[in-house]
JSON list of C-alpha atoms in Angstrom, two decimals:
[
{"chain": "U", "resi": 206, "resn": "UNK", "atom": "CA", "xyz": [59.10, 54.69, 162.39]},
{"chain": "U", "resi": 207, "resn": "UNK", "atom": "CA", "xyz": [61.57, 53.41, 165.00]},
{"chain": "U", "resi": 208, "resn": "UNK", "atom": "CA", "xyz": [64.46, 53.99, 162.59]},
{"chain": "U", "resi": 209, "resn": "UNK", "atom": "CA", "xyz": [63.28, 57.57, 161.95]},
{"chain": "U", "resi": 210, "resn": "UNK", "atom": "CA", "xyz": [62.93, 58.21, 165.65]},
{"chain": "U", "resi": 211, "resn": "UNK", "atom": "CA", "xyz": [66.43, 56.78, 166.19]},
{"chain": "U", "resi": 212, "resn": "UNK", "atom": "CA", "xyz": [67.89, 59.04, 163.46]},
{"chain": "U", "resi": 213, "resn": "UNK", "atom": "CA", "xyz": [66.19, 62.11, 164.98]},
{"chain": "U", "resi": 214, "resn": "UNK", "atom": "CA", "xyz": [67.66, 61.25, 168.39]},
{"chain": "U", "resi": 215, "resn": "UNK", "atom": "CA", "xyz": [71.09, 60.68, 166.85]},
{"chain": "U", "resi": 216, "resn": "UNK", "atom": "CA", "xyz": [70.84, 64.00, 165.04]},
{"chain": "U", "resi": 217, "resn": "UNK", "atom": "CA", "xyz": [70.02, 65.84, 168.28]},
{"chain": "U", "resi": 218, "resn": "UNK", "atom": "CA", "xyz": [72.85, 64.07, 170.12]},
{"chain": "U", "resi": 219, "resn": "UNK", "atom": "CA", "xyz": [75.33, 64.81, 167.33]},
{"chain": "U", "resi": 220, "resn": "UNK", "atom": "CA", "xyz": [74.17, 68.44, 167.29]},
{"chain": "U", "resi": 221, "resn": "UNK", "atom": "CA", "xyz": [74.71, 68.71, 171.07]},
{"chain": "U", "resi": 222, "resn": "UNK", "atom": "CA", "xyz": [78.13, 67.05, 170.74]},
{"chain": "U", "resi": 223, "resn": "UNK", "atom": "CA", "xyz": [79.04, 69.39, 167.91]},
{"chain": "U", "resi": 224, "resn": "UNK", "atom": "CA", "xyz": [78.01, 72.39, 170.05]},
{"chain": "U", "resi": 225, "resn": "UNK", "atom": "CA", "xyz": [80.04, 71.10, 172.98]},
{"chain": "U", "resi": 226, "resn": "UNK", "atom": "CA", "xyz": [83.08, 70.50, 170.80]},
{"chain": "U", "resi": 227, "resn": "UNK", "atom": "CA", "xyz": [82.72, 73.97, 169.22]},
{"chain": "U", "resi": 228, "resn": "UNK", "atom": "CA", "xyz": [82.48, 75.57, 172.66]},
{"chain": "U", "resi": 229, "resn": "UNK", "atom": "CA", "xyz": [85.48, 73.60, 173.84]},
{"chain": "U", "resi": 230, "resn": "UNK", "atom": "CA", "xyz": [87.51, 74.75, 170.82]},
{"chain": "U", "resi": 231, "resn": "UNK", "atom": "CA", "xyz": [86.55, 78.39, 171.46]},
{"chain": "U", "resi": 232, "resn": "UNK", "atom": "CA", "xyz": [87.52, 78.13, 175.15]},
{"chain": "U", "resi": 233, "resn": "UNK", "atom": "CA", "xyz": [90.84, 76.43, 174.30]},
{"chain": "U", "resi": 234, "resn": "UNK", "atom": "CA", "xyz": [91.62, 79.09, 171.67]},
{"chain": "U", "resi": 235, "resn": "UNK", "atom": "CA", "xyz": [90.91, 81.85, 174.20]},
{"chain": "U", "resi": 236, "resn": "UNK", "atom": "CA", "xyz": [93.16, 80.17, 176.76]},
{"chain": "U", "resi": 237, "resn": "UNK", "atom": "CA", "xyz": [95.92, 79.80, 174.17]},
{"chain": "U", "resi": 238, "resn": "UNK", "atom": "CA", "xyz": [95.76, 83.51, 173.32]},
{"chain": "U", "resi": 239, "resn": "UNK", "atom": "CA", "xyz": [95.83, 84.39, 177.02]},
{"chain": "U", "resi": 240, "resn": "UNK", "atom": "CA", "xyz": [98.86, 82.14, 177.51]},
{"chain": "U", "resi": 241, "resn": "UNK", "atom": "CA", "xyz": [100.73, 83.77, 174.63]},
{"chain": "U", "resi": 242, "resn": "UNK", "atom": "CA", "xyz": [99.99, 87.23, 176.05]},
{"chain": "U", "resi": 243, "resn": "UNK", "atom": "CA", "xyz": [101.09, 86.21, 179.57]},
{"chain": "U", "resi": 244, "resn": "UNK", "atom": "CA", "xyz": [104.23, 84.56, 178.19]},
{"chain": "U", "resi": 245, "resn": "UNK", "atom": "CA", "xyz": [105.17, 87.91, 176.68]},
{"chain": "U", "resi": 246, "resn": "UNK", "atom": "CA", "xyz": [104.80, 89.52, 180.11]},
{"chain": "U", "resi": 247, "resn": "UNK", "atom": "CA", "xyz": [106.85, 86.74, 181.74]},
{"chain": "U", "resi": 248, "resn": "UNK", "atom": "CA", "xyz": [109.59, 86.90, 179.10]},
{"chain": "U", "resi": 249, "resn": "UNK", "atom": "CA", "xyz": [112.06, 88.44, 181.59]},
{"chain": "U", "resi": 250, "resn": "UNK", "atom": "CA", "xyz": [112.21, 90.29, 184.90]},
{"chain": "U", "resi": 251, "resn": "UNK", "atom": "CA", "xyz": [111.96, 93.66, 183.17]},
{"chain": "U", "resi": 252, "resn": "UNK", "atom": "CA", "xyz": [108.68, 92.84, 181.47]},
{"chain": "U", "resi": 253, "resn": "UNK", "atom": "CA", "xyz": [107.24, 91.32, 184.65]},
{"chain": "U", "resi": 254, "resn": "UNK", "atom": "CA", "xyz": [108.02, 94.39, 186.73]},
{"chain": "U", "resi": 255, "resn": "UNK", "atom": "CA", "xyz": [106.97, 96.80, 183.98]},
{"chain": "U", "resi": 256, "resn": "UNK", "atom": "CA", "xyz": [103.63, 95.01, 183.81]},
{"chain": "U", "resi": 257, "resn": "UNK", "atom": "CA", "xyz": [103.32, 95.19, 187.59]},
{"chain": "U", "resi": 258, "resn": "UNK", "atom": "CA", "xyz": [104.01, 98.94, 187.53]},
{"chain": "U", "resi": 259, "resn": "UNK", "atom": "CA", "xyz": [101.46, 99.40, 184.76]},
{"chain": "U", "resi": 260, "resn": "UNK", "atom": "CA", "xyz": [98.82, 97.63, 186.85]},
{"chain": "U", "resi": 261, "resn": "UNK", "atom": "CA", "xyz": [99.84, 99.02, 190.27]},
{"chain": "U", "resi": 262, "resn": "UNK", "atom": "CA", "xyz": [101.75, 102.26, 189.70]},
{"chain": "U", "resi": 263, "resn": "UNK", "atom": "CA", "xyz": [102.24, 102.92, 193.43]},
{"chain": "U", "resi": 264, "resn": "UNK", "atom": "CA", "xyz": [104.12, 99.67, 194.04]},
{"chain": "U", "resi": 265, "resn": "UNK", "atom": "CA", "xyz": [107.53, 100.80, 195.31]},
{"chain": "U", "resi": 266, "resn": "UNK", "atom": "CA", "xyz": [108.93, 97.26, 195.26]},
{"chain": "U", "resi": 267, "resn": "UNK", "atom": "CA", "xyz": [108.13, 96.89, 191.57]},
{"chain": "U", "resi": 268, "resn": "UNK", "atom": "CA", "xyz": [110.15, 100.02, 190.76]},
{"chain": "U", "resi": 269, "resn": "UNK", "atom": "CA", "xyz": [113.06, 98.70, 192.83]},
{"chain": "U", "resi": 270, "resn": "UNK", "atom": "CA", "xyz": [112.98, 95.35, 191.05]},
{"chain": "U", "resi": 271, "resn": "UNK", "atom": "CA", "xyz": [112.77, 97.00, 187.63]},
{"chain": "U", "resi": 272, "resn": "UNK", "atom": "CA", "xyz": [115.71, 99.19, 188.62]},
{"chain": "U", "resi": 273, "resn": "UNK", "atom": "CA", "xyz": [117.74, 96.10, 189.52]},
{"chain": "U", "resi": 274, "resn": "UNK", "atom": "CA", "xyz": [116.88, 94.56, 186.15]},
{"chain": "U", "resi": 275, "resn": "UNK", "atom": "CA", "xyz": [117.81, 97.71, 184.23]},
{"chain": "U", "resi": 276, "resn": "UNK", "atom": "CA", "xyz": [121.11, 98.01, 186.09]},
{"chain": "U", "resi": 277, "resn": "UNK", "atom": "CA", "xyz": [121.95, 94.37, 185.36]},
{"chain": "U", "resi": 278, "resn": "UNK", "atom": "CA", "xyz": [121.19, 95.08, 181.69]},
{"chain": "U", "resi": 279, "resn": "UNK", "atom": "CA", "xyz": [123.70, 97.97, 181.73]},
{"chain": "U", "resi": 280, "resn": "UNK", "atom": "CA", "xyz": [121.02, 100.67, 181.53]},
{"chain": "U", "resi": 281, "resn": "UNK", "atom": "CA", "xyz": [122.35, 102.55, 184.53]},
{"chain": "U", "resi": 282, "resn": "UNK", "atom": "CA", "xyz": [120.77, 105.96, 183.91]},
{"chain": "U", "resi": 283, "resn": "UNK", "atom": "CA", "xyz": [117.35, 104.34, 183.43]},
{"chain": "U", "resi": 284, "resn": "UNK", "atom": "CA", "xyz": [117.93, 102.19, 186.52]},
{"chain": "U", "resi": 285, "resn": "UNK", "atom": "CA", "xyz": [118.76, 105.23, 188.61]},
{"chain": "U", "resi": 286, "resn": "UNK", "atom": "CA", "xyz": [115.65, 107.04, 187.41]},
{"chain": "U", "resi": 287, "resn": "UNK", "atom": "CA", "xyz": [113.41, 104.06, 188.26]},
{"chain": "U", "resi": 288, "resn": "UNK", "atom": "CA", "xyz": [115.07, 103.47, 191.64]},
{"chain": "U", "resi": 289, "resn": "UNK", "atom": "CA", "xyz": [114.46, 107.10, 192.54]},
{"chain": "U", "resi": 290, "resn": "UNK", "atom": "CA", "xyz": [110.80, 106.63, 191.61]},
{"chain": "U", "resi": 291, "resn": "UNK", "atom": "CA", "xyz": [110.73, 103.78, 194.13]},
{"chain": "U", "resi": 292, "resn": "UNK", "atom": "CA", "xyz": [112.09, 106.11, 196.80]},
{"chain": "U", "resi": 293, "resn": "UNK", "atom": "CA", "xyz": [109.52, 108.77, 195.86]},
{"chain": "U", "resi": 294, "resn": "UNK", "atom": "CA", "xyz": [106.83, 106.24, 196.75]},
{"chain": "U", "resi": 295, "resn": "UNK", "atom": "CA", "xyz": [108.54, 105.02, 199.93]},
{"chain": "U", "resi": 296, "resn": "UNK", "atom": "CA", "xyz": [111.71, 106.82, 201.09]},
{"chain": "U", "resi": 297, "resn": "UNK", "atom": "CA", "xyz": [112.43, 104.33, 203.91]},
{"chain": "U", "resi": 298, "resn": "UNK", "atom": "CA", "xyz": [113.74, 101.43, 201.83]},
{"chain": "U", "resi": 299, "resn": "UNK", "atom": "CA", "xyz": [117.33, 100.65, 202.77]},
{"chain": "U", "resi": 300, "resn": "UNK", "atom": "CA", "xyz": [117.76, 98.09, 199.98]},
{"chain": "U", "resi": 301, "resn": "UNK", "atom": "CA", "xyz": [116.80, 100.69, 197.38]},
{"chain": "U", "resi": 302, "resn": "UNK", "atom": "CA", "xyz": [119.55, 102.97, 198.69]},
{"chain": "U", "resi": 303, "resn": "UNK", "atom": "CA", "xyz": [122.00, 100.09, 198.34]},
{"chain": "U", "resi": 304, "resn": "UNK", "atom": "CA", "xyz": [120.82, 99.53, 194.75]},
{"chain": "U", "resi": 305, "resn": "UNK", "atom": "CA", "xyz": [121.14, 103.25, 194.04]},
{"chain": "U", "resi": 306, "resn": "UNK", "atom": "CA", "xyz": [124.67, 103.21, 195.48]},
{"chain": "U", "resi": 307, "resn": "UNK", "atom": "CA", "xyz": [125.65, 100.27, 193.29]},
{"chain": "U", "resi": 308, "resn": "UNK", "atom": "CA", "xyz": [124.18, 101.97, 190.23]},
{"chain": "U", "resi": 309, "resn": "UNK", "atom": "CA", "xyz": [125.93, 105.25, 191.04]},
{"chain": "U", "resi": 310, "resn": "UNK", "atom": "CA", "xyz": [129.22, 103.37, 191.28]},
{"chain": "U", "resi": 311, "resn": "UNK", "atom": "CA", "xyz": [128.62, 101.99, 187.79]},
{"chain": "U", "resi": 312, "resn": "UNK", "atom": "CA", "xyz": [127.92, 105.54, 186.60]},
{"chain": "U", "resi": 313, "resn": "UNK", "atom": "CA", "xyz": [131.30, 106.56, 188.09]},
{"chain": "U", "resi": 314, "resn": "UNK", "atom": "CA", "xyz": [129.67, 108.75, 190.74]},
{"chain": "U", "resi": 315, "resn": "UNK", "atom": "CA", "xyz": [131.34, 107.36, 193.89]},
{"chain": "U", "resi": 316, "resn": "UNK", "atom": "CA", "xyz": [130.71, 110.34, 196.19]},
{"chain": "U", "resi": 317, "resn": "UNK", "atom": "CA", "xyz": [126.97, 109.99, 195.62]},
{"chain": "U", "resi": 318, "resn": "UNK", "atom": "CA", "xyz": [127.26, 106.21, 196.06]},
{"chain": "U", "resi": 319, "resn": "UNK", "atom": "CA", "xyz": [128.84, 106.75, 199.50]},
{"chain": "U", "resi": 320, "resn": "UNK", "atom": "CA", "xyz": [125.89, 108.97, 200.47]},
{"chain": "U", "resi": 321, "resn": "UNK", "atom": "CA", "xyz": [123.40, 106.35, 199.27]},
{"chain": "U", "resi": 322, "resn": "UNK", "atom": "CA", "xyz": [125.14, 103.58, 201.25]},
{"chain": "U", "resi": 323, "resn": "UNK", "atom": "CA", "xyz": [125.17, 105.75, 204.36]},
{"chain": "U", "resi": 324, "resn": "UNK", "atom": "CA", "xyz": [121.44, 106.38, 203.97]},
{"chain": "U", "resi": 325, "resn": "UNK", "atom": "CA", "xyz": [120.90, 102.62, 203.68]},
{"chain": "U", "resi": 326, "resn": "UNK", "atom": "CA", "xyz": [122.82, 102.17, 206.93]},
{"chain": "U", "resi": 327, "resn": "UNK", "atom": "CA", "xyz": [120.83, 104.95, 208.58]},
{"chain": "U", "resi": 328, "resn": "UNK", "atom": "CA", "xyz": [117.56, 103.16, 207.74]},
{"chain": "U", "resi": 329, "resn": "UNK", "atom": "CA", "xyz": [118.84, 99.65, 208.47]},
{"chain": "U", "resi": 330, "resn": "UNK", "atom": "CA", "xyz": [122.07, 99.44, 210.46]},
{"chain": "U", "resi": 331, "resn": "UNK", "atom": "CA", "xyz": [121.76, 95.63, 210.60]},
{"chain": "U", "resi": 332, "resn": "UNK", "atom": "CA", "xyz": [122.11, 95.07, 206.84]},
{"chain": "U", "resi": 333, "resn": "UNK", "atom": "CA", "xyz": [125.69, 94.07, 205.99]},
{"chain": "U", "resi": 334, "resn": "UNK", "atom": "CA", "xyz": [125.44, 94.88, 202.27]},
{"chain": "U", "resi": 335, "resn": "UNK", "atom": "CA", "xyz": [125.82, 98.65, 202.59]},
{"chain": "U", "resi": 336, "resn": "UNK", "atom": "CA", "xyz": [128.81, 98.24, 204.93]},
{"chain": "U", "resi": 337, "resn": "UNK", "atom": "CA", "xyz": [130.40, 95.77, 202.52]},
{"chain": "U", "resi": 338, "resn": "UNK", "atom": "CA", "xyz": [129.86, 98.07, 199.54]},
{"chain": "U", "resi": 339, "resn": "UNK", "atom": "CA", "xyz": [131.26, 101.05, 201.46]},
{"chain": "U", "resi": 340, "resn": "UNK", "atom": "CA", "xyz": [134.28, 99.01, 202.49]},
{"chain": "U", "resi": 341, "resn": "UNK", "atom": "CA", "xyz": [134.91, 97.93, 198.90]},
{"chain": "U", "resi": 342, "resn": "UNK", "atom": "CA", "xyz": [134.57, 101.50, 197.67]},
{"chain": "U", "resi": 343, "resn": "UNK", "atom": "CA", "xyz": [136.96, 102.87, 200.29]},
{"chain": "U", "resi": 344, "resn": "UNK", "atom": "CA", "xyz": [139.46, 100.07, 199.61]},
{"chain": "U", "resi": 345, "resn": "UNK", "atom": "CA", "xyz": [139.47, 100.07, 195.82]},
{"chain": "U", "resi": 346, "resn": "UNK", "atom": "CA", "xyz": [138.73, 103.66, 194.85]},
{"chain": "U", "resi": 347, "resn": "UNK", "atom": "CA", "xyz": [139.78, 105.85, 197.75]},
{"chain": "U", "resi": 348, "resn": "UNK", "atom": "CA", "xyz": [142.56, 103.59, 199.08]},
{"chain": "U", "resi": 349, "resn": "UNK", "atom": "CA", "xyz": [141.37, 104.48, 202.58]},
{"chain": "U", "resi": 350, "resn": "UNK", "atom": "CA", "xyz": [142.27, 101.28, 204.42]},
{"chain": "U", "resi": 351, "resn": "UNK", "atom": "CA", "xyz": [140.99, 102.53, 207.80]},
{"chain": "U", "resi": 352, "resn": "UNK", "atom": "CA", "xyz": [137.49, 103.34, 206.53]},
{"chain": "U", "resi": 353, "resn": "UNK", "atom": "CA", "xyz": [137.50, 100.11, 204.54]},
{"chain": "U", "resi": 354, "resn": "UNK", "atom": "CA", "xyz": [138.54, 98.09, 207.61]},
{"chain": "U", "resi": 355, "resn": "UNK", "atom": "CA", "xyz": [135.89, 99.78, 209.77]},
{"chain": "U", "resi": 356, "resn": "UNK", "atom": "CA", "xyz": [133.10, 98.93, 207.31]},
{"chain": "U", "resi": 357, "resn": "UNK", "atom": "CA", "xyz": [134.32, 95.40, 206.56]},
{"chain": "U", "resi": 358, "resn": "UNK", "atom": "CA", "xyz": [134.52, 94.57, 210.26]},
{"chain": "U", "resi": 359, "resn": "UNK", "atom": "CA", "xyz": [130.90, 95.64, 210.74]},
{"chain": "U", "resi": 360, "resn": "UNK", "atom": "CA", "xyz": [129.86, 93.68, 207.65]},
{"chain": "U", "resi": 361, "resn": "UNK", "atom": "CA", "xyz": [131.70, 90.63, 208.98]},
{"chain": "U", "resi": 362, "resn": "UNK", "atom": "CA", "xyz": [130.06, 90.93, 212.40]},
{"chain": "U", "resi": 363, "resn": "UNK", "atom": "CA", "xyz": [126.63, 91.15, 210.76]},
{"chain": "U", "resi": 364, "resn": "UNK", "atom": "CA", "xyz": [127.27, 88.30, 208.31]},
{"chain": "U", "resi": 365, "resn": "UNK", "atom": "CA", "xyz": [130.35, 86.22, 209.17]},
{"chain": "U", "resi": 366, "resn": "UNK", "atom": "CA", "xyz": [129.60, 83.75, 206.36]},
{"chain": "U", "resi": 367, "resn": "UNK", "atom": "CA", "xyz": [130.19, 86.25, 203.53]},
{"chain": "U", "resi": 368, "resn": "UNK", "atom": "CA", "xyz": [133.46, 85.08, 201.95]},
{"chain": "U", "resi": 369, "resn": "UNK", "atom": "CA", "xyz": [134.36, 88.30, 200.12]},
{"chain": "U", "resi": 370, "resn": "UNK", "atom": "CA", "xyz": [134.45, 90.27, 203.38]},
{"chain": "U", "resi": 371, "resn": "UNK", "atom": "CA", "xyz": [137.16, 87.90, 204.64]},
{"chain": "U", "resi": 372, "resn": "UNK", "atom": "CA", "xyz": [139.11, 88.29, 201.42]},
{"chain": "U", "resi": 373, "resn": "UNK", "atom": "CA", "xyz": [139.11, 92.09, 201.76]},
{"chain": "U", "resi": 374, "resn": "UNK", "atom": "CA", "xyz": [140.03, 91.85, 205.45]},
{"chain": "U", "resi": 375, "resn": "UNK", "atom": "CA", "xyz": [142.90, 89.56, 204.49]},
{"chain": "U", "resi": 376, "resn": "UNK", "atom": "CA", "xyz": [144.15, 92.09, 201.95]},
{"chain": "U", "resi": 377, "resn": "UNK", "atom": "CA", "xyz": [143.91, 94.95, 204.45]},
{"chain": "U", "resi": 378, "resn": "UNK", "atom": "CA", "xyz": [145.78, 92.98, 207.14]},
{"chain": "U", "resi": 379, "resn": "UNK", "atom": "CA", "xyz": [148.38, 91.96, 204.56]},
{"chain": "U", "resi": 380, "resn": "UNK", "atom": "CA", "xyz": [148.81, 95.61, 203.53]},
{"chain": "U", "resi": 381, "resn": "UNK", "atom": "CA", "xyz": [149.37, 96.47, 207.22]},
{"chain": "U", "resi": 382, "resn": "UNK", "atom": "CA", "xyz": [151.98, 93.73, 207.57]},
{"chain": "U", "resi": 383, "resn": "UNK", "atom": "CA", "xyz": [149.81, 91.61, 209.88]},
{"chain": "U", "resi": 384, "resn": "UNK", "atom": "CA", "xyz": [150.47, 88.37, 208.01]},
{"chain": "U", "resi": 385, "resn": "UNK", "atom": "CA", "xyz": [149.02, 86.05, 210.68]},
{"chain": "U", "resi": 386, "resn": "UNK", "atom": "CA", "xyz": [145.64, 87.80, 210.65]},
{"chain": "U", "resi": 387, "resn": "UNK", "atom": "CA", "xyz": [145.75, 88.07, 206.88]},
{"chain": "U", "resi": 388, "resn": "UNK", "atom": "CA", "xyz": [146.30, 84.31, 206.54]},
{"chain": "U", "resi": 389, "resn": "UNK", "atom": "CA", "xyz": [143.46, 83.65, 208.98]},
{"chain": "U", "resi": 390, "resn": "UNK", "atom": "CA", "xyz": [141.07, 85.77, 206.91]},
{"chain": "U", "resi": 391, "resn": "UNK", "atom": "CA", "xyz": [142.25, 84.23, 203.62]},
{"chain": "U", "resi": 392, "resn": "UNK", "atom": "CA", "xyz": [141.71, 80.75, 205.09]},
{"chain": "U", "resi": 393, "resn": "UNK", "atom": "CA", "xyz": [138.16, 81.72, 206.07]},
{"chain": "U", "resi": 394, "resn": "UNK", "atom": "CA", "xyz": [137.62, 83.11, 202.57]},
{"chain": "U", "resi": 395, "resn": "UNK", "atom": "CA", "xyz": [138.74, 79.84, 200.96]},
{"chain": "U", "resi": 396, "resn": "UNK", "atom": "CA", "xyz": [136.67, 77.75, 203.39]},
{"chain": "U", "resi": 397, "resn": "UNK", "atom": "CA", "xyz": [133.50, 79.78, 202.81]},
{"chain": "U", "resi": 398, "resn": "UNK", "atom": "CA", "xyz": [133.97, 79.79, 199.02]},
{"chain": "U", "resi": 399, "resn": "UNK", "atom": "CA", "xyz": [133.79, 75.98, 198.92]}
]
């Protein structure tokens, strides 16, 4: 009888262990499936921000970030559309105007880019990026050295550690024949690039 009782106890224990192991396998399988699904969402920035928009469609930042991703992927028209959706949700986002300006430049629409950069400055006059982008646009496309200089000087005052501003200032001073100031700016450019 003791052996029978022992076998019954062993059977119950094995049955409980088998149930626990089965439950553990089911939980692990569910977690694996969830991980695979989440990995698909986290595949790249575009899928992350698309998922965020799907879950929170009034998230202006998510539209901005998706617009940045689309622009980086060369999908400029799509980027512009998504960035404008971000502004529709919150029109007071200076960084979105900068991103729109950059995208408009890539779409060869410089006049609209200038307007976007000026709106960015209107909403945040302390952000050097819009001034820098305006300066670069005036220098390279419009060949307006005075407007370029004006914007680069503001960008430099707001962020003196941005090397490319010093490079542009050096080129403008060189174009004006002010070699000493040009060399000073080029030296700062090289120093900051290190």
